[in-house]
Coordinates of N, CA and C in Angstrom, one line a residue:
X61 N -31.7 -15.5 29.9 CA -31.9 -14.9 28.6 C -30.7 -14.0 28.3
X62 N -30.5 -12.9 29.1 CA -29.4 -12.3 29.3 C -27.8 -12.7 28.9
X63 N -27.9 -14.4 29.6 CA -26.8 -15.2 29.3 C -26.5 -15.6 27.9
X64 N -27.7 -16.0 27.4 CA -27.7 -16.4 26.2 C -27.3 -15.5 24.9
X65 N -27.6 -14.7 25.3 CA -26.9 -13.3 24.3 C -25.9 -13.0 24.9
X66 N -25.3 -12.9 25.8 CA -23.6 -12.7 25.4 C -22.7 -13.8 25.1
X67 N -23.3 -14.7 25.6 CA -22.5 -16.1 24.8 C -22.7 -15.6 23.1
X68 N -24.2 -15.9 23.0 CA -24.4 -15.7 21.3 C -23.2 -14.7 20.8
X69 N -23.1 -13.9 21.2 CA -22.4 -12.6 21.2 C -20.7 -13.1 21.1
X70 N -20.5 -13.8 22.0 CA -19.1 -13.8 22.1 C -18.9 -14.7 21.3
X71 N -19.9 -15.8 20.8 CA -19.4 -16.8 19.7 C -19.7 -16.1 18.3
X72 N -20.0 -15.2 17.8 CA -20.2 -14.3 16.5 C -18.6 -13.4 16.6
X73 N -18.3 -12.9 17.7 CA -17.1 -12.3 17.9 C -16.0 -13.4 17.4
X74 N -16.0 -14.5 18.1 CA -14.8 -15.4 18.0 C -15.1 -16.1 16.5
X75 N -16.3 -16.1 16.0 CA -16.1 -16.6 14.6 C -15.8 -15.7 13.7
X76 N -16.2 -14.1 13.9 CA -15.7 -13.0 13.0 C -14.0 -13.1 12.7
X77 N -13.5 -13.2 14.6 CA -12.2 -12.9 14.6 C -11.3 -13.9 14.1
X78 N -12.1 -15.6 14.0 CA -11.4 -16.6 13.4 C -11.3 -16.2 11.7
X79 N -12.4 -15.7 11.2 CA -12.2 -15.5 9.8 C -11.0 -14.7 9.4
X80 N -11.3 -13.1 10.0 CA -10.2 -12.5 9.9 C -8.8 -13.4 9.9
X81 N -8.8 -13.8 10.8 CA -7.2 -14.6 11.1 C -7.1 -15.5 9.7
X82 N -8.0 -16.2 9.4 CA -7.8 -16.7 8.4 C -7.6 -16.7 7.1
X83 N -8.4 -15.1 7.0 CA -8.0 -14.2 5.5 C -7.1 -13.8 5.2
X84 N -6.3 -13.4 6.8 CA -4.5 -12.7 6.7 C -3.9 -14.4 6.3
X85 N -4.1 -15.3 7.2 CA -3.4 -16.8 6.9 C -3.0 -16.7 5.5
X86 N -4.2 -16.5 4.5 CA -4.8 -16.8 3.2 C -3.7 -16.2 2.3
X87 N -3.5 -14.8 2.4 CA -3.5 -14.0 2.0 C -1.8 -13.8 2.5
X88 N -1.2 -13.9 3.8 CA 0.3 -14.6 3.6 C 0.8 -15.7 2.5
X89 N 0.1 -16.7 2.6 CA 0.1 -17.6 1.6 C 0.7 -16.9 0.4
X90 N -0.5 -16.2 -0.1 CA 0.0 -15.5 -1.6 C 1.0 -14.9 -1.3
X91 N 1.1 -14.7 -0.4 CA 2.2 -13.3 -0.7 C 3.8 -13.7 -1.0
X92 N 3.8 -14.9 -0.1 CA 4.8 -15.7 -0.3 C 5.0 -16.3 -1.6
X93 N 3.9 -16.9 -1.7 CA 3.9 -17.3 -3.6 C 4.3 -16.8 -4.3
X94 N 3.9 -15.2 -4.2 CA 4.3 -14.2 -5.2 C 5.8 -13.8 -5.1
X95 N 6.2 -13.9 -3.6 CA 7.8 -13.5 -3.1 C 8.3 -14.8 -4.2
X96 N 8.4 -16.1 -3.8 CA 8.6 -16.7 -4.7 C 8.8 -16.4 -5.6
X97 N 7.8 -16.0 -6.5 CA 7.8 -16.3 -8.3 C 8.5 -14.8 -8.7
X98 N 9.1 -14.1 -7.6 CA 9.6 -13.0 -8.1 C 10.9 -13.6 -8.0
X99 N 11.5 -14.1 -6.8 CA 12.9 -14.5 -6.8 C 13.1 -15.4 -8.0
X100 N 12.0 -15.9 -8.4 CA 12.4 -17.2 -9.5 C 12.8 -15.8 -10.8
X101 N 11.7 -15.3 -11.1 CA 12.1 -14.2 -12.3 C 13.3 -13.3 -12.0
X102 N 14.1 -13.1 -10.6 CA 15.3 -12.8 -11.1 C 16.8 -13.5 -11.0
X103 N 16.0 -14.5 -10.6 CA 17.2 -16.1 -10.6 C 17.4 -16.2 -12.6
X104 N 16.1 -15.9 -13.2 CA 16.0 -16.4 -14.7 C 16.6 -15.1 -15.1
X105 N 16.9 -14.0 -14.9 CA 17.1 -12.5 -15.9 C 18.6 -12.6 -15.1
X106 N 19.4 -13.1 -13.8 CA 20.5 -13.6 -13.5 C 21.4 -14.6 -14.6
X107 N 20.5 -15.4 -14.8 CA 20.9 -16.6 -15.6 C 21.2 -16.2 -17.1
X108 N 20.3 -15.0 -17.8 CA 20.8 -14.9 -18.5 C 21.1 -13.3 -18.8
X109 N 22.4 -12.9 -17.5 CA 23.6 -12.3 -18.1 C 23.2 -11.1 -17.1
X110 N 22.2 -10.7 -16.7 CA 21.3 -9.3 -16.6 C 21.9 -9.0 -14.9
X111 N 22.2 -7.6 -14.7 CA 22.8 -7.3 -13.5 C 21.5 -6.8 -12.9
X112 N 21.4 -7.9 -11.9 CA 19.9 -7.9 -11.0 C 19.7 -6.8 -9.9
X113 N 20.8 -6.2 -9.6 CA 20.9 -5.2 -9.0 C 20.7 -4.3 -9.2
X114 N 21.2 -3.4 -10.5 CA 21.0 -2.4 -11.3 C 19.0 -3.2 -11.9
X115 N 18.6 -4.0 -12.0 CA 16.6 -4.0 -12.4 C 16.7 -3.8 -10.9
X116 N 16.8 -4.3 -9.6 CA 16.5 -3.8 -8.6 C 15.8 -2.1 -8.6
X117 N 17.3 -1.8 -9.0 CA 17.2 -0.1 -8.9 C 16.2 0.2 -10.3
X118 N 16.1 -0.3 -11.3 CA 15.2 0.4 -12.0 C 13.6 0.4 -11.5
X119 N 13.8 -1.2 -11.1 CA 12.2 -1.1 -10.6 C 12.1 -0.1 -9.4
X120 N 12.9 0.1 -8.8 CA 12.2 1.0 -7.2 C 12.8 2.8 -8.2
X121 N 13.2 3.4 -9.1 CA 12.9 4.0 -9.6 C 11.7 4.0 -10.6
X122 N 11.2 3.2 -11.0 CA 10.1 3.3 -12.0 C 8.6 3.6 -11.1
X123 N 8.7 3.2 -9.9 CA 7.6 3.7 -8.5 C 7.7 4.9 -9.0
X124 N 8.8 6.1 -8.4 CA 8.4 7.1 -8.4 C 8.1 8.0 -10.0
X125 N 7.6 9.2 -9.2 CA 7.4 10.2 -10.6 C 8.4 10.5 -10.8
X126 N 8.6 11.5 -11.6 CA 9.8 12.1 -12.5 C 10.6 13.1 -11.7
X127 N 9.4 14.0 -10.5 CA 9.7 14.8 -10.2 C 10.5 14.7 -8.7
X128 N 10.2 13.3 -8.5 CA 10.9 13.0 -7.4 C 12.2 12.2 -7.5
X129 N 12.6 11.9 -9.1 CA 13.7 10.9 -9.1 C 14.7 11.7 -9.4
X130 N 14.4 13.3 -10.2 CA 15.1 14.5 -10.6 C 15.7 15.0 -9.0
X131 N 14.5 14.9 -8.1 CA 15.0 15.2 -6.6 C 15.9 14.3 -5.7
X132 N 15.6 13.1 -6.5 CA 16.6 12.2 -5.6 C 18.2 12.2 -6.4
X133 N 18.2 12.5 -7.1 CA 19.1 12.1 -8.2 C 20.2 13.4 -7.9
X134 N 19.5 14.9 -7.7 CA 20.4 15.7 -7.6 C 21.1 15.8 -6.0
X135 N 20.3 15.2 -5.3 CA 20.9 15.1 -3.6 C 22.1 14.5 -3.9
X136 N 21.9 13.3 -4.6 CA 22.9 12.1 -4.5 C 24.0 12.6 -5.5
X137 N 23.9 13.5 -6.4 CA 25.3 14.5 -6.8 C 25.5 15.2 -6.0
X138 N 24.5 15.8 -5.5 CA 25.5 17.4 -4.3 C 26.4 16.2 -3.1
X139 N 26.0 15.6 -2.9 CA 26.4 14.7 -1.6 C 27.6 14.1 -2.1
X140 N 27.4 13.5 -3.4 CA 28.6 12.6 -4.0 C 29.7 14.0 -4.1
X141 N 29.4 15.1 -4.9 CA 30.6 16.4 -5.0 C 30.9 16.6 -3.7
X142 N 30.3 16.6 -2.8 CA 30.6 16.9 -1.4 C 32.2 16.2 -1.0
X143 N 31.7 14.7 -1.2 CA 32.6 14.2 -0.8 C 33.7 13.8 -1.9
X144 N 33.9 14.1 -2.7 CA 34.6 14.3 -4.2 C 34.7 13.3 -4.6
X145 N 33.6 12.6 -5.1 CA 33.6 11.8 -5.4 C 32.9 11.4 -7.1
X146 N 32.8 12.9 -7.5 CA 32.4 13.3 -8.9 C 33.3 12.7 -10.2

């Protein structure tokens, strides 16, 4: 009896732990898709004319708040005057 419940046991574990593995599988999938269909949207805003570099930087500025972009923004002048680069 004893046997039969850890078996039971260990085959509820290994089907829990096959799911899990499966949902991350799943769920790579998208992520990739999505990596995808981003690179396609800036292959298309490339294509027509747009410096993908500079939307880079807007999008990873449009994350932060205001109050952190005012903070990042005046480092990167003291730092730039530093090295005279103003």
């Amino acid at each position: 009896m004893a046997d039969e419940i850890t078996e039971t046991s260990q085959t509820v574990a290994a089907g829990q732990l096959r799911a899990f593995i499966e949902r991350v599988e799943r769920l790579e999938e998208e992520k990739q898709t999505i990596a995808d269909d981003i690179k396609d949207v800036f292959a298309e805003m490339k294509g027509t004319g747009f410096d993908t570099k500079a939307v880079r930087t807007i999008i990873r500025l449009r994350k932060k708040d205001q109050a952190e972009r005012q903070e990042e923004e005046a480092i990167l002048d003291l730092y730039m005057a530093a090295l005279g680069m103003e």
